[in-house]
mmCIF file of C-alpha atoms and ligand atoms in Angstrom:
data_model
loop_
_atom_site.group_PDB
_atom_site.id
_atom_site.type_symbol
_atom_site.label_atom_id
_atom_site.label_comp_id
_atom_site.label_asym_id
_atom_site.label_seq_id
_atom_site.Cartn_x
_atom_site.Cartn_y
_atom_site.Cartn_z
ATOM 1 C CA UNK A 1 -45.595 41.268 87.474
ATOM 2 C CA UNK A 2 -47.623 42.983 84.935
ATOM 3 C CA UNK A 3 -46.693 43.785 81.322
ATOM 4 C CA UNK A 4 -48.338 44.795 78.068
ATOM 5 C CA UNK A 5 -47.723 44.552 74.352
ATOM 6 C CA UNK A 6 -49.487 47.014 71.894
ATOM 7 C CA UNK A 7 -50.905 45.470 68.835
ATOM 8 C CA UNK A 8 -51.020 47.682 65.847
ATOM 9 C CA UNK A 9 -53.510 46.717 63.190
ATOM 10 C CA UNK A 10 -54.371 48.394 59.821
ATOM 11 C CA UNK A 11 -57.967 47.229 59.870
ATOM 12 C CA UNK A 12 -59.146 47.961 63.285
ATOM 13 C CA UNK A 13 -58.174 49.909 66.369
ATOM 14 C CA UNK A 14 -54.938 49.141 68.108
ATOM 15 C CA UNK A 15 -55.126 47.113 71.286
ATOM 16 C CA UNK A 16 -53.207 46.071 74.272
ATOM 17 C CA UNK A 17 -52.153 42.404 75.280
ATOM 18 C CA UNK A 18 -51.904 42.344 79.087
ATOM 19 C CA UNK A 19 -49.759 39.698 80.816
ATOM 20 C CA UNK A 20 -49.559 38.897 84.429
ATOM 21 C CA UNK A 21 -50.471 36.921 87.493
ATOM 22 C CA UNK A 22 -53.661 38.099 88.718
ATOM 23 C CA UNK A 23 -54.897 40.859 86.340
ATOM 24 C CA UNK A 24 -58.297 41.479 88.117
ATOM 25 C CA UNK A 25 -57.466 45.156 88.830
ATOM 26 C CA UNK A 26 -56.321 45.755 85.349
ATOM 27 C CA UNK A 27 -59.518 44.174 83.970
ATOM 28 C CA UNK A 28 -61.692 46.336 86.270
ATOM 29 C CA UNK A 29 -59.724 49.524 85.110
ATOM 30 C CA UNK A 30 -60.092 48.543 81.475
ATOM 31 C CA UNK A 31 -63.719 47.872 81.652
ATOM 32 C CA UNK A 32 -64.351 51.459 82.535
ATOM 33 C CA UNK A 33 -64.184 52.285 78.743
ATOM 34 C CA UNK A 34 -67.604 50.828 78.349
ATOM 35 C CA UNK A 35 -70.742 52.630 79.013
ATOM 36 C CA UNK A 36 -72.996 49.690 78.818
ATOM 37 C CA UNK A 37 -74.544 48.347 82.005
ATOM 38 C CA UNK A 38 -74.701 44.913 80.618
ATOM 39 C CA UNK A 39 -71.897 42.532 79.292
ATOM 40 C CA UNK A 40 -71.956 39.092 77.938
ATOM 41 C CA UNK A 41 -69.503 36.501 79.193
ATOM 42 C CA UNK A 42 -68.954 33.603 76.802
ATOM 43 C CA UNK A 43 -67.186 31.114 78.993
ATOM 44 C CA UNK A 44 -65.732 27.649 78.759
ATOM 45 C CA UNK A 45 -67.773 25.146 81.067
ATOM 46 C CA UNK A 46 -64.770 24.142 83.072
ATOM 47 C CA UNK A 47 -63.666 27.738 83.585
ATOM 48 C CA UNK A 48 -67.205 28.667 84.602
ATOM 49 C CA UNK A 49 -67.262 25.971 87.155
ATOM 50 C CA UNK A 50 -63.831 26.640 88.798
ATOM 51 C CA UNK A 51 -63.085 30.372 88.144
ATOM 52 C CA UNK A 52 -66.475 31.988 88.215
ATOM 53 C CA UNK A 53 -65.996 34.263 91.264
ATOM 54 C CA UNK A 54 -62.506 35.203 90.005
ATOM 55 C CA UNK A 55 -63.760 36.617 86.626
ATOM 56 C CA UNK A 56 -67.121 37.872 87.879
ATOM 57 C CA UNK A 57 -65.945 40.099 90.762
ATOM 58 C CA UNK A 58 -63.770 42.498 88.535
ATOM 59 C CA UNK A 59 -66.426 42.715 85.850
ATOM 60 C CA UNK A 60 -69.333 43.169 88.331
ATOM 61 C CA UNK A 61 -67.641 46.414 89.530
ATOM 62 C CA UNK A 62 -68.425 47.897 86.134
ATOM 63 C CA UNK A 63 -71.332 45.985 84.711
ATOM 64 C CA UNK A 64 -74.680 45.630 86.846
ATOM 65 C CA UNK A 65 -75.800 42.901 84.537
ATOM 66 C CA UNK A 66 -73.481 40.071 83.469
ATOM 67 C CA UNK A 67 -75.159 37.610 81.165
ATOM 68 C CA UNK A 68 -73.305 34.298 81.225
ATOM 69 C CA UNK A 69 -73.380 31.811 78.329
ATOM 70 C CA UNK A 70 -71.708 28.503 78.987
ATOM 71 C CA UNK A 71 -69.651 27.012 75.982
ATOM 72 C CA UNK A 72 -69.353 23.201 76.385
ATOM 73 C CA UNK A 73 -65.757 21.616 76.666
ATOM 74 C CA UNK A 74 -64.122 20.428 73.610
ATOM 75 C CA UNK A 75 -63.492 21.032 69.925
ATOM 76 C CA UNK A 76 -67.162 19.812 68.972
ATOM 77 C CA UNK A 77 -68.330 22.964 70.547
ATOM 78 C CA UNK A 78 -66.672 25.089 67.924
ATOM 79 C CA UNK A 79 -69.720 24.341 65.767
ATOM 80 C CA UNK A 80 -72.475 26.215 63.845
ATOM 81 C CA UNK A 81 -74.814 24.737 66.289
ATOM 82 C CA UNK A 82 -73.327 26.270 69.344
ATOM 83 C CA UNK A 83 -72.680 29.488 67.465
ATOM 84 C CA UNK A 84 -76.429 29.645 66.777
ATOM 85 C CA UNK A 85 -77.239 29.018 70.492
ATOM 86 C CA UNK A 86 -74.830 31.787 71.551
ATOM 87 C CA UNK A 87 -76.091 34.191 68.947
ATOM 88 C CA UNK A 88 -79.740 33.458 70.126
ATOM 89 C CA UNK A 89 -78.711 34.112 73.679
ATOM 90 C CA UNK A 90 -77.264 37.503 72.855
ATOM 91 C CA UNK A 91 -80.069 38.530 70.642
ATOM 92 C CA UNK A 92 -82.745 37.299 73.038
ATOM 93 C CA UNK A 93 -81.148 39.105 75.929
ATOM 94 C CA UNK A 94 -80.923 42.589 74.602
ATOM 95 C CA UNK A 95 -77.490 43.000 73.000
ATOM 96 C CA UNK A 96 -76.802 46.293 71.498
ATOM 97 C CA UNK A 97 -73.927 47.733 69.533
ATOM 98 C CA UNK A 98 -72.109 48.837 72.766
ATOM 99 C CA UNK A 99 -72.525 45.651 74.799
ATOM 100 C CA UNK A 100 -69.086 43.953 75.147
ATOM 101 C CA UNK A 101 -68.439 40.231 74.909
ATOM 102 C CA UNK A 102 -65.761 38.695 77.242
ATOM 103 C CA UNK A 103 -64.548 35.445 75.821
ATOM 104 C CA UNK A 104 -63.124 33.519 78.610
ATOM 105 C CA UNK A 105 -61.576 30.152 77.830
ATOM 106 C CA UNK A 106 -59.218 28.271 75.533
ATOM 107 C CA UNK A 107 -59.013 28.563 71.824
ATOM 108 C CA UNK A 108 -62.343 26.874 71.252
ATOM 109 C CA UNK A 109 -64.102 29.618 73.375
ATOM 110 C CA UNK A 110 -62.089 32.444 71.825
ATOM 111 C CA UNK A 111 -62.736 31.429 68.362
ATOM 112 C CA UNK A 112 -66.337 30.833 68.654
ATOM 113 C CA UNK A 113 -67.048 33.755 70.955
ATOM 114 C CA UNK A 114 -64.973 35.844 68.687
ATOM 115 C CA UNK A 115 -67.067 34.963 65.783
ATOM 116 C CA UNK A 116 -70.240 35.706 67.685
ATOM 117 C CA UNK A 117 -68.917 39.148 68.595
ATOM 118 C CA UNK A 118 -67.863 39.611 65.006
ATOM 119 C CA UNK A 119 -71.306 38.925 63.495
ATOM 120 C CA UNK A 120 -73.786 39.967 66.200
ATOM 121 C CA UNK A 121 -75.195 43.377 65.008
ATOM 122 C CA UNK A 122 -72.300 43.467 62.411
ATOM 123 C CA UNK A 123 -69.722 43.437 65.206
ATOM 124 C CA UNK A 124 -69.751 44.291 68.923
ATOM 125 C CA UNK A 125 -66.803 44.858 71.296
ATOM 126 C CA UNK A 126 -64.757 41.818 72.024
ATOM 127 C CA UNK A 127 -62.236 41.151 74.892
ATOM 128 C CA UNK A 128 -60.368 38.030 75.139
ATOM 129 C CA UNK A 129 -59.412 36.360 78.416
ATOM 130 C CA UNK A 130 -57.435 33.173 77.402
ATOM 131 C CA UNK A 131 -57.401 30.466 80.038
ATOM 132 C CA UNK A 132 -55.147 27.983 78.243
ATOM 133 C CA UNK A 133 -51.353 28.193 77.480
ATOM 134 C CA UNK A 134 -52.309 27.759 73.806
ATOM 135 C CA UNK A 135 -54.920 30.430 73.841
ATOM 136 C CA UNK A 136 -52.409 32.786 75.603
ATOM 137 C CA UNK A 137 -49.651 32.335 73.123
ATOM 138 C CA UNK A 138 -51.601 31.999 70.021
ATOM 139 C CA UNK A 139 -55.362 31.887 69.455
ATOM 140 C CA UNK A 140 -56.296 35.205 71.360
ATOM 141 C CA UNK A 141 -53.944 37.099 69.227
ATOM 142 C CA UNK A 142 -54.341 37.988 65.548
ATOM 143 C CA UNK A 143 -58.040 38.342 65.194
ATOM 144 C CA UNK A 144 -58.931 35.031 63.523
ATOM 145 C CA UNK A 145 -62.397 33.788 64.740
ATOM 146 C CA UNK A 146 -64.736 31.234 63.539
ATOM 147 C CA UNK A 147 -66.240 27.646 63.858
ATOM 148 C CA UNK A 148 -65.729 24.322 62.081
ATOM 149 C CA UNK A 149 -67.909 22.965 59.460
ATOM 150 C CA UNK A 150 -68.711 19.305 58.600
ATOM 151 C CA UNK A 151 -66.352 19.552 55.631
ATOM 152 C CA UNK A 152 -63.349 20.908 57.627
ATOM 153 C CA UNK A 153 -61.851 22.967 60.412
ATOM 154 C CA UNK A 154 -62.335 26.711 60.783
ATOM 155 C CA UNK A 155 -64.193 26.957 57.411
ATOM 156 C CA UNK A 156 -66.776 29.501 58.644
ATOM 157 C CA UNK A 157 -65.320 32.591 60.229
ATOM 158 C CA UNK A 158 -63.942 36.009 59.964
ATOM 159 C CA UNK A 159 -60.964 38.316 60.932
ATOM 160 C CA UNK A 160 -62.153 40.332 63.957
ATOM 161 C CA UNK A 161 -59.850 42.114 66.417
ATOM 162 C CA UNK A 162 -60.572 42.312 70.199
ATOM 163 C CA UNK A 163 -60.341 45.491 72.095
ATOM 164 C CA UNK A 164 -57.977 43.971 74.697
ATOM 165 C CA UNK A 165 -56.353 40.625 75.720
ATOM 166 C CA UNK A 166 -55.859 39.669 79.278
ATOM 167 C CA UNK A 167 -53.506 36.712 79.535
ATOM 168 C CA UNK A 168 -53.643 35.921 83.300
ATOM 169 C CA UNK A 169 -51.513 33.002 84.376
ATOM 170 C CA UNK A 170 -53.560 32.503 87.555
ATOM 171 C CA UNK A 171 -55.912 30.469 85.216
ATOM 172 C CA UNK A 172 -53.273 28.064 84.513
ATOM 173 C CA UNK A 173 -53.343 26.834 88.120
ATOM 174 C CA UNK A 174 -56.182 24.491 87.141
ATOM 175 C CA UNK A 175 -54.997 23.480 83.611
ATOM 176 C CA UNK A 176 -53.926 19.989 83.278
ATOM 177 C CA UNK A 177 -50.378 19.029 82.007
ATOM 178 C CA UNK A 178 -51.786 17.544 78.772
ATOM 179 C CA UNK A 179 -53.295 21.034 78.009
ATOM 180 C CA UNK A 180 -50.035 22.778 78.856
ATOM 181 C CA UNK A 181 -48.272 20.441 76.380
ATOM 182 C CA UNK A 182 -50.826 21.662 73.632
ATOM 183 C CA UNK A 183 -49.558 25.167 74.239
ATOM 184 C CA UNK A 184 -45.855 23.976 74.078
ATOM 185 C CA UNK A 185 -46.491 23.022 70.527
ATOM 186 C CA UNK A 186 -47.236 26.410 69.471
ATOM 187 C CA UNK A 187 -44.326 27.915 71.472
ATOM 188 C CA UNK A 188 -42.150 25.322 69.923
ATOM 189 C CA UNK A 189 -43.432 26.574 66.595
ATOM 190 C CA UNK A 190 -42.156 30.026 67.438
ATOM 191 C CA UNK A 191 -38.845 28.514 68.270
ATOM 192 C CA UNK A 192 -38.661 26.727 64.860
ATOM 193 C CA UNK A 193 -39.813 29.520 62.712
ATOM 194 C CA UNK A 194 -38.463 32.583 64.486
ATOM 195 C CA UNK A 195 -36.343 32.458 67.711
ATOM 196 C CA UNK A 196 -34.529 29.178 68.133
ATOM 197 C CA UNK A 197 -33.466 30.057 71.743
ATOM 198 C CA UNK A 198 -37.085 29.546 72.722
ATOM 199 C CA UNK A 199 -36.532 25.796 72.279
ATOM 200 C CA UNK A 200 -33.879 25.890 75.034
ATOM 201 C CA UNK A 201 -36.161 27.813 77.300
ATOM 202 C CA UNK A 202 -38.841 25.104 76.954
ATOM 203 C CA UNK A 203 -36.316 22.489 77.670
ATOM 204 C CA UNK A 204 -35.545 24.288 80.958
ATOM 205 C CA UNK A 205 -39.154 24.336 81.960
ATOM 206 C CA UNK A 206 -39.827 20.783 81.125
ATOM 207 C CA UNK A 207 -36.458 18.761 81.544
ATOM 208 C CA UNK A 208 -36.762 16.995 84.729
ATOM 209 C CA UNK A 209 -40.303 17.518 85.677
ATOM 210 C CA UNK A 210 -42.887 19.605 83.624
ATOM 211 C CA UNK A 211 -42.900 23.026 85.389
ATOM 212 C CA UNK A 212 -46.750 23.544 86.084
ATOM 213 C CA UNK A 213 -46.330 27.070 87.692
ATOM 214 C CA UNK A 214 -47.849 29.535 85.253
ATOM 215 C CA UNK A 215 -45.703 32.290 86.772
ATOM 216 C CA UNK A 216 -42.616 30.502 85.359
ATOM 217 C CA UNK A 217 -44.113 30.376 81.938
ATOM 218 C CA UNK A 218 -44.978 34.128 81.906
ATOM 219 C CA UNK A 219 -41.870 35.340 80.295
ATOM 220 C CA UNK A 220 -42.111 32.519 77.529
ATOM 221 C CA UNK A 221 -45.787 33.472 76.972
ATOM 222 C CA UNK A 222 -44.869 37.163 76.617
ATOM 223 C CA UNK A 223 -41.985 36.390 74.092
ATOM 224 C CA UNK A 224 -44.212 34.132 72.120
ATOM 225 C CA UNK A 225 -47.066 36.675 72.044
ATOM 226 C CA UNK A 226 -44.609 39.192 70.855
ATOM 227 C CA UNK A 227 -43.547 37.016 67.892
ATOM 228 C CA UNK A 228 -47.073 36.410 66.953
ATOM 229 C CA UNK A 229 -47.790 40.262 67.162
ATOM 230 C CA UNK A 230 -44.896 41.125 65.022
ATOM 231 C CA UNK A 231 -46.007 38.691 62.393
ATOM 232 C CA UNK A 232 -49.611 39.412 62.321
ATOM 233 C CA UNK A 233 -49.145 43.182 62.635
ATOM 234 C CA UNK A 234 -47.319 43.181 59.359
ATOM 235 C CA UNK A 235 -49.874 40.967 57.676
ATOM 236 C CA UNK A 236 -53.300 41.423 59.343
ATOM 237 C CA UNK A 237 -55.167 39.450 56.671
ATOM 238 C CA UNK A 238 -52.686 36.725 55.966
ATOM 239 C CA UNK A 239 -51.439 37.498 52.589
ATOM 240 C CA UNK A 240 -47.692 37.247 53.219
ATOM 241 C CA UNK A 241 -45.518 36.422 56.262
ATOM 242 C CA UNK A 242 -48.433 35.342 58.498
ATOM 243 C CA UNK A 243 -48.467 32.115 56.542
ATOM 244 C CA UNK A 244 -45.196 31.152 58.380
ATOM 245 C CA UNK A 245 -47.456 30.655 61.482
ATOM 246 C CA UNK A 246 -48.845 27.799 59.605
ATOM 247 C CA UNK A 247 -45.637 25.797 60.027
ATOM 248 C CA UNK A 248 -46.734 22.162 60.647
ATOM 249 C CA UNK A 249 -50.348 22.976 60.484
ATOM 250 C CA UNK A 250 -51.015 21.716 56.925
ATOM 251 C CA UNK A 251 -49.975 18.218 58.151
ATOM 252 C CA UNK A 252 -51.536 18.785 61.473
ATOM 253 C CA UNK A 253 -54.952 19.646 59.965
ATOM 254 C CA UNK A 254 -55.053 16.280 58.133
ATOM 255 C CA UNK A 255 -54.425 14.362 61.372
ATOM 256 C CA UNK A 256 -57.114 16.439 63.262
ATOM 257 C CA UNK A 257 -59.541 15.679 60.532
ATOM 258 C CA UNK A 258 -58.842 12.067 60.215
ATOM 259 C CA UNK A 259 -59.171 11.887 64.059
ATOM 260 C CA UNK A 260 -62.581 13.527 63.744
ATOM 261 C CA UNK A 261 -61.327 16.401 65.791
ATOM 262 C CA UNK A 262 -61.329 14.407 69.088
ATOM 263 C CA UNK A 263 -58.602 11.690 68.649
ATOM 264 C CA UNK A 264 -55.785 14.293 68.458
ATOM 265 C CA UNK A 265 -55.745 17.675 70.005
ATOM 266 C CA UNK A 266 -54.730 20.566 67.921
ATOM 267 C CA UNK A 267 -51.471 20.794 69.914
ATOM 268 C CA UNK A 268 -50.611 17.127 69.374
ATOM 269 C CA UNK A 269 -51.426 17.292 65.698
ATOM 270 C CA UNK A 270 -49.228 20.415 65.169
ATOM 271 C CA UNK A 271 -46.409 18.743 67.030
ATOM 272 C CA UNK A 272 -46.516 15.862 64.653
ATOM 273 C CA UNK A 273 -47.075 18.116 61.790
ATOM 274 C CA UNK A 274 -43.889 20.096 62.606
ATOM 275 C CA UNK A 275 -41.993 16.825 62.564
ATOM 276 C CA UNK A 276 -43.299 16.077 59.151
ATOM 277 C CA UNK A 277 -42.594 19.592 57.874
ATOM 278 C CA UNK A 278 -38.983 19.478 59.228
ATOM 279 C CA UNK A 279 -38.330 16.129 57.747
ATOM 280 C CA UNK A 280 -39.769 17.519 54.262
ATOM 281 C CA UNK A 281 -37.438 20.553 54.690
ATOM 282 C CA UNK A 282 -34.363 18.290 55.046
ATOM 283 C CA UNK A 283 -35.458 16.234 52.111
ATOM 284 C CA UNK A 284 -35.202 19.460 50.115
ATOM 285 C CA UNK A 285 -31.769 20.225 51.294
ATOM 286 C CA UNK A 286 -31.888 21.753 54.623
ATOM 287 C CA UNK A 287 -30.031 20.200 57.627
ATOM 288 C CA UNK A 288 -32.087 20.694 60.779
ATOM 289 C CA UNK A 289 -31.676 18.628 63.664
ATOM 290 C CA UNK A 290 -34.926 16.702 64.310
ATOM 291 C CA UNK A 291 -34.016 16.341 67.875
ATOM 292 C CA UNK A 292 -35.013 20.071 68.334
ATOM 293 C CA UNK A 293 -38.538 18.558 68.271
ATOM 294 C CA UNK A 294 -38.073 15.001 69.133
ATOM 295 C CA UNK A 295 -36.617 15.642 72.485
ATOM 296 C CA UNK A 296 -39.974 16.635 73.579
ATOM 297 C CA UNK A 297 -41.715 13.496 72.410
ATOM 298 C CA UNK A 298 -42.159 12.054 76.015
ATOM 299 C CA UNK A 299 -44.279 15.062 76.836
ATOM 300 C CA UNK A 300 -46.853 14.007 74.337
ATOM 301 C CA UNK A 301 -49.245 11.129 75.069
ATOM 302 C CA UNK A 302 -50.349 10.109 71.552
ATOM 303 C CA UNK A 303 -49.445 7.987 68.724
ATOM 304 C CA UNK A 304 -50.536 7.666 64.994
ATOM 305 C CA UNK A 305 -51.299 4.054 64.968
ATOM 306 C CA UNK A 306 -54.915 4.941 63.976
ATOM 307 C CA UNK A 307 -53.811 6.536 60.868
ATOM 308 C CA UNK A 308 -54.503 3.998 58.273
ATOM 309 C CA UNK A 309 -54.151 6.060 55.182
ATOM 310 C CA UNK A 310 -51.099 5.668 53.084
ATOM 311 C CA UNK A 311 -48.656 8.664 52.489
ATOM 312 C CA UNK A 312 -50.070 9.330 48.957
ATOM 313 C CA UNK A 313 -53.558 9.479 50.397
ATOM 314 C CA UNK A 314 -52.495 11.851 53.032
ATOM 315 C CA UNK A 315 -50.881 14.136 50.550
ATOM 316 C CA UNK A 316 -54.317 14.174 48.736
ATOM 317 C CA UNK A 317 -55.987 15.247 51.978
ATOM 318 C CA UNK A 318 -53.416 18.069 52.421
ATOM 319 C CA UNK A 319 -54.476 19.348 49.114
ATOM 320 C CA UNK A 320 -57.935 20.071 50.488
ATOM 321 C CA UNK A 321 -56.523 22.330 53.190
ATOM 322 C CA UNK A 322 -58.178 25.726 52.990
ATOM 323 C CA UNK A 323 -54.880 27.302 52.638
ATOM 324 C CA UNK A 324 -54.394 25.732 49.109
ATOM 325 C CA UNK A 325 -54.596 28.476 46.587
ATOM 326 C CA UNK A 326 -55.148 27.916 42.741
ATOM 327 C CA UNK A 327 -54.928 24.092 43.465
ATOM 328 C CA UNK A 328 -51.265 24.547 44.364
ATOM 329 C CA UNK A 329 -50.142 23.067 47.633
ATOM 330 C CA UNK A 330 -47.963 25.548 49.471
ATOM 331 C CA UNK A 331 -46.003 24.281 52.443
ATOM 332 C CA UNK A 332 -44.218 26.223 55.079
ATOM 333 C CA UNK A 333 -40.761 24.647 55.305
ATOM 334 C CA UNK A 334 -37.511 25.680 57.040
ATOM 335 C CA UNK A 335 -34.112 26.499 55.286
ATOM 336 C CA UNK A 336 -32.729 26.459 58.808
ATOM 337 C CA UNK A 337 -34.044 27.083 62.356
ATOM 338 C CA UNK A 338 -35.670 30.387 62.422
ATOM 339 C CA UNK A 339 -35.793 30.658 58.654
ATOM 340 C CA UNK A 340 -39.116 29.776 57.250
ATOM 341 C CA UNK A 341 -40.149 29.926 53.532
ATOM 342 C CA UNK A 342 -43.221 28.961 51.542
ATOM 343 C CA UNK A 343 -42.664 26.068 49.024
ATOM 344 C CA UNK A 344 -45.033 25.649 46.088
ATOM 345 C CA UNK A 345 -45.302 21.971 45.625
ATOM 346 C CA UNK A 346 -45.009 20.479 42.175
ATOM 347 C CA UNK A 347 -43.770 17.068 42.790
ATOM 348 C CA UNK A 348 -45.154 15.383 46.005
ATOM 349 C CA UNK A 349 -42.728 12.482 46.512
ATOM 350 C CA UNK A 350 -40.863 14.193 49.252
ATOM 351 C CA UNK A 351 -43.946 15.007 51.061
ATOM 352 C CA UNK A 352 -45.085 11.162 50.902
ATOM 353 C CA UNK A 353 -41.708 10.406 52.382
ATOM 354 C CA UNK A 354 -42.087 12.872 55.125
ATOM 355 C CA UNK A 355 -45.409 11.282 56.075
ATOM 356 C CA UNK A 356 -43.960 7.834 56.008
ATOM 357 C CA UNK A 357 -41.140 8.974 58.331
ATOM 358 C CA UNK A 358 -43.623 10.710 60.616
ATOM 359 C CA UNK A 359 -45.948 7.765 60.898
ATOM 360 C CA UNK A 360 -42.921 5.706 61.779
ATOM 361 C CA UNK A 361 -41.724 8.129 64.550
ATOM 362 C CA UNK A 362 -45.224 8.235 66.052
ATOM 363 C CA UNK A 363 -45.860 4.390 65.976
HETATM 364 N N1 NAD B 1 -57.618 31.782 66.248
HETATM 365 C C1 NAD B 1 -56.515 31.398 66.206
HETATM 366 O O1 NAD B 1 -55.553 32.129 65.580
HETATM 367 C C2 NAD B 1 -56.228 30.051 66.568
HETATM 368 C C3 NAD B 1 -54.788 29.758 66.709
HETATM 369 C C4 NAD B 1 -54.571 28.456 67.228
HETATM 370 C C5 NAD B 1 -55.469 27.504 67.606
HETATM 371 N N2 NAD B 1 -56.768 27.954 67.445
HETATM 372 C C6 NAD B 1 -57.968 27.077 67.814
HETATM 373 O O2 NAD B 1 -57.772 26.891 69.298
HETATM 374 C C7 NAD B 1 -58.565 25.598 69.658
HETATM 375 C C8 NAD B 1 -57.592 24.959 70.529
HETATM 376 O O3 NAD B 1 -57.493 25.671 71.824
HETATM 377 P P1 NAD B 1 -57.200 25.113 73.195
HETATM 378 O O4 NAD B 1 -56.141 24.163 73.071
HETATM 379 O O5 NAD B 1 -57.195 26.210 74.070
HETATM 380 O O6 NAD B 1 -58.408 24.175 73.424
HETATM 381 P P2 NAD B 1 -59.896 24.318 74.216
HETATM 382 O O7 NAD B 1 -60.353 25.621 74.163
HETATM 383 O O8 NAD B 1 -60.607 23.213 73.923
HETATM 384 O O9 NAD B 1 -59.407 24.016 75.814
HETATM 385 C C9 NAD B 1 -58.746 22.799 76.063
HETATM 386 C C10 NAD B 1 -59.356 22.275 77.352
HETATM 387 O O10 NAD B 1 -58.952 23.003 78.497
HETATM 388 C C11 NAD B 1 -59.978 23.237 79.272
HETATM 389 N N3 NAD B 1 -59.668 24.556 79.936
HETATM 390 C C12 NAD B 1 -59.684 25.891 79.499
HETATM 391 N N4 NAD B 1 -59.069 26.622 80.429
HETATM 392 C C13 NAD B 1 -58.754 25.870 81.539
HETATM 393 C C14 NAD B 1 -58.284 26.178 82.763
HETATM 394 N N5 NAD B 1 -57.801 27.434 83.040
HETATM 395 N N6 NAD B 1 -58.125 25.142 83.592
HETATM 396 C C15 NAD B 1 -58.373 23.823 83.204
HETATM 397 N N7 NAD B 1 -59.032 23.481 82.073
HETATM 398 C C16 NAD B 1 -59.143 24.665 81.262
HETATM 399 C C17 NAD B 1 -61.126 23.343 78.352
HETATM 400 O O11 NAD B 1 -62.383 23.129 79.074
HETATM 401 C C18 NAD B 1 -61.017 22.212 77.358
HETATM 402 O O12 NAD B 1 -61.274 21.014 77.925
HETATM 403 C C19 NAD B 1 -58.634 24.891 68.331
HETATM 404 O O13 NAD B 1 -60.023 24.980 67.876
HETATM 405 C C20 NAD B 1 -57.831 25.644 67.313
HETATM 406 O O14 NAD B 1 -58.209 25.574 66.141
HETATM 407 C C21 NAD B 1 -57.114 29.094 66.945
#
């Protein structure tokens, strides 16, 4: 099965997202657009070790020189330090304006390699090959690139669109369930903010035993990607609707930060964050059944016992999120399933309640 979605952008050329199980031929065909003999591959360390032949063979047909830079595993690699090492590697190995970068890995690799491609020689061609579920449904789409800074997550970066994205579920064969679950958080988010029937589809794929066959997730990956594409195409630079994609993330970013970016994964933090945001929505008058989220609790292996900050302190931390504008905290909340809105917070009592409730649920 092979499928594509066209992404139309106002700030860069349109590009295609390719979905399928084994996209090697499509990758070889696509690579013919480049005249360069050389290509850079910025690749996650695990993927390099386990899938090297799989990605090298189709690219070797087009490029006589593949320069491979290994990106260490984990969120800590999304740093200015590794960015600099990768940039040095490109500049010391003869990158020019026509040399493409293939970013092969999860969101960490995609964000970092994307930022390298965005900034090397003021921008060189970028192709994303996402290898985690999260990267396939979220981080490889929309053009956000960047690295973390000591003061917070994703604080150094830019918008930079790829020339193509290849979401090949063959890579998911080696992805552990814990990482699949991280992707489920973002898919659940699409269910909560856009298409509630997605929640039932996830239920089907996880109800007795977690379905680890990537082929079975392909349809949900495509639907999720389509939602993200629809939202970001309308709002490339995040001035309007795109902010809905942040549902649960203002809460989640606080947890990620308090966990020093290694105690909770992005997916875990977003899951807990969506519970908080749903609870807050209900406090303001909505009537959303929290079981839409909580019935997936057993998939997640984490708790919030290490969070010792009280709810008022957590709200203070939310105010430092980079999405805060004119010192007004804006939260994405839900009127109902599939009906997000932005709430400008004046009085924070209901958010404190939502944190209290969330900490209790995740004890
Ligand atoms: N740019 C965006 O719009 C956007 C959106 C959402 C998230 N993000 C970012 O994405 C990052 C999280 O992405 P992630 O969850 O993919 O994390 P990740 O890139 O750290 O990958 C998770 C783990 O999976 C391993 N891995 C990758 N592919 C594998 C495979 N095929 N088989 C086995 N293991 C594999 C990696 O080595 C790593 O240990 C965060 O930094 C987050 O901020 C960015």
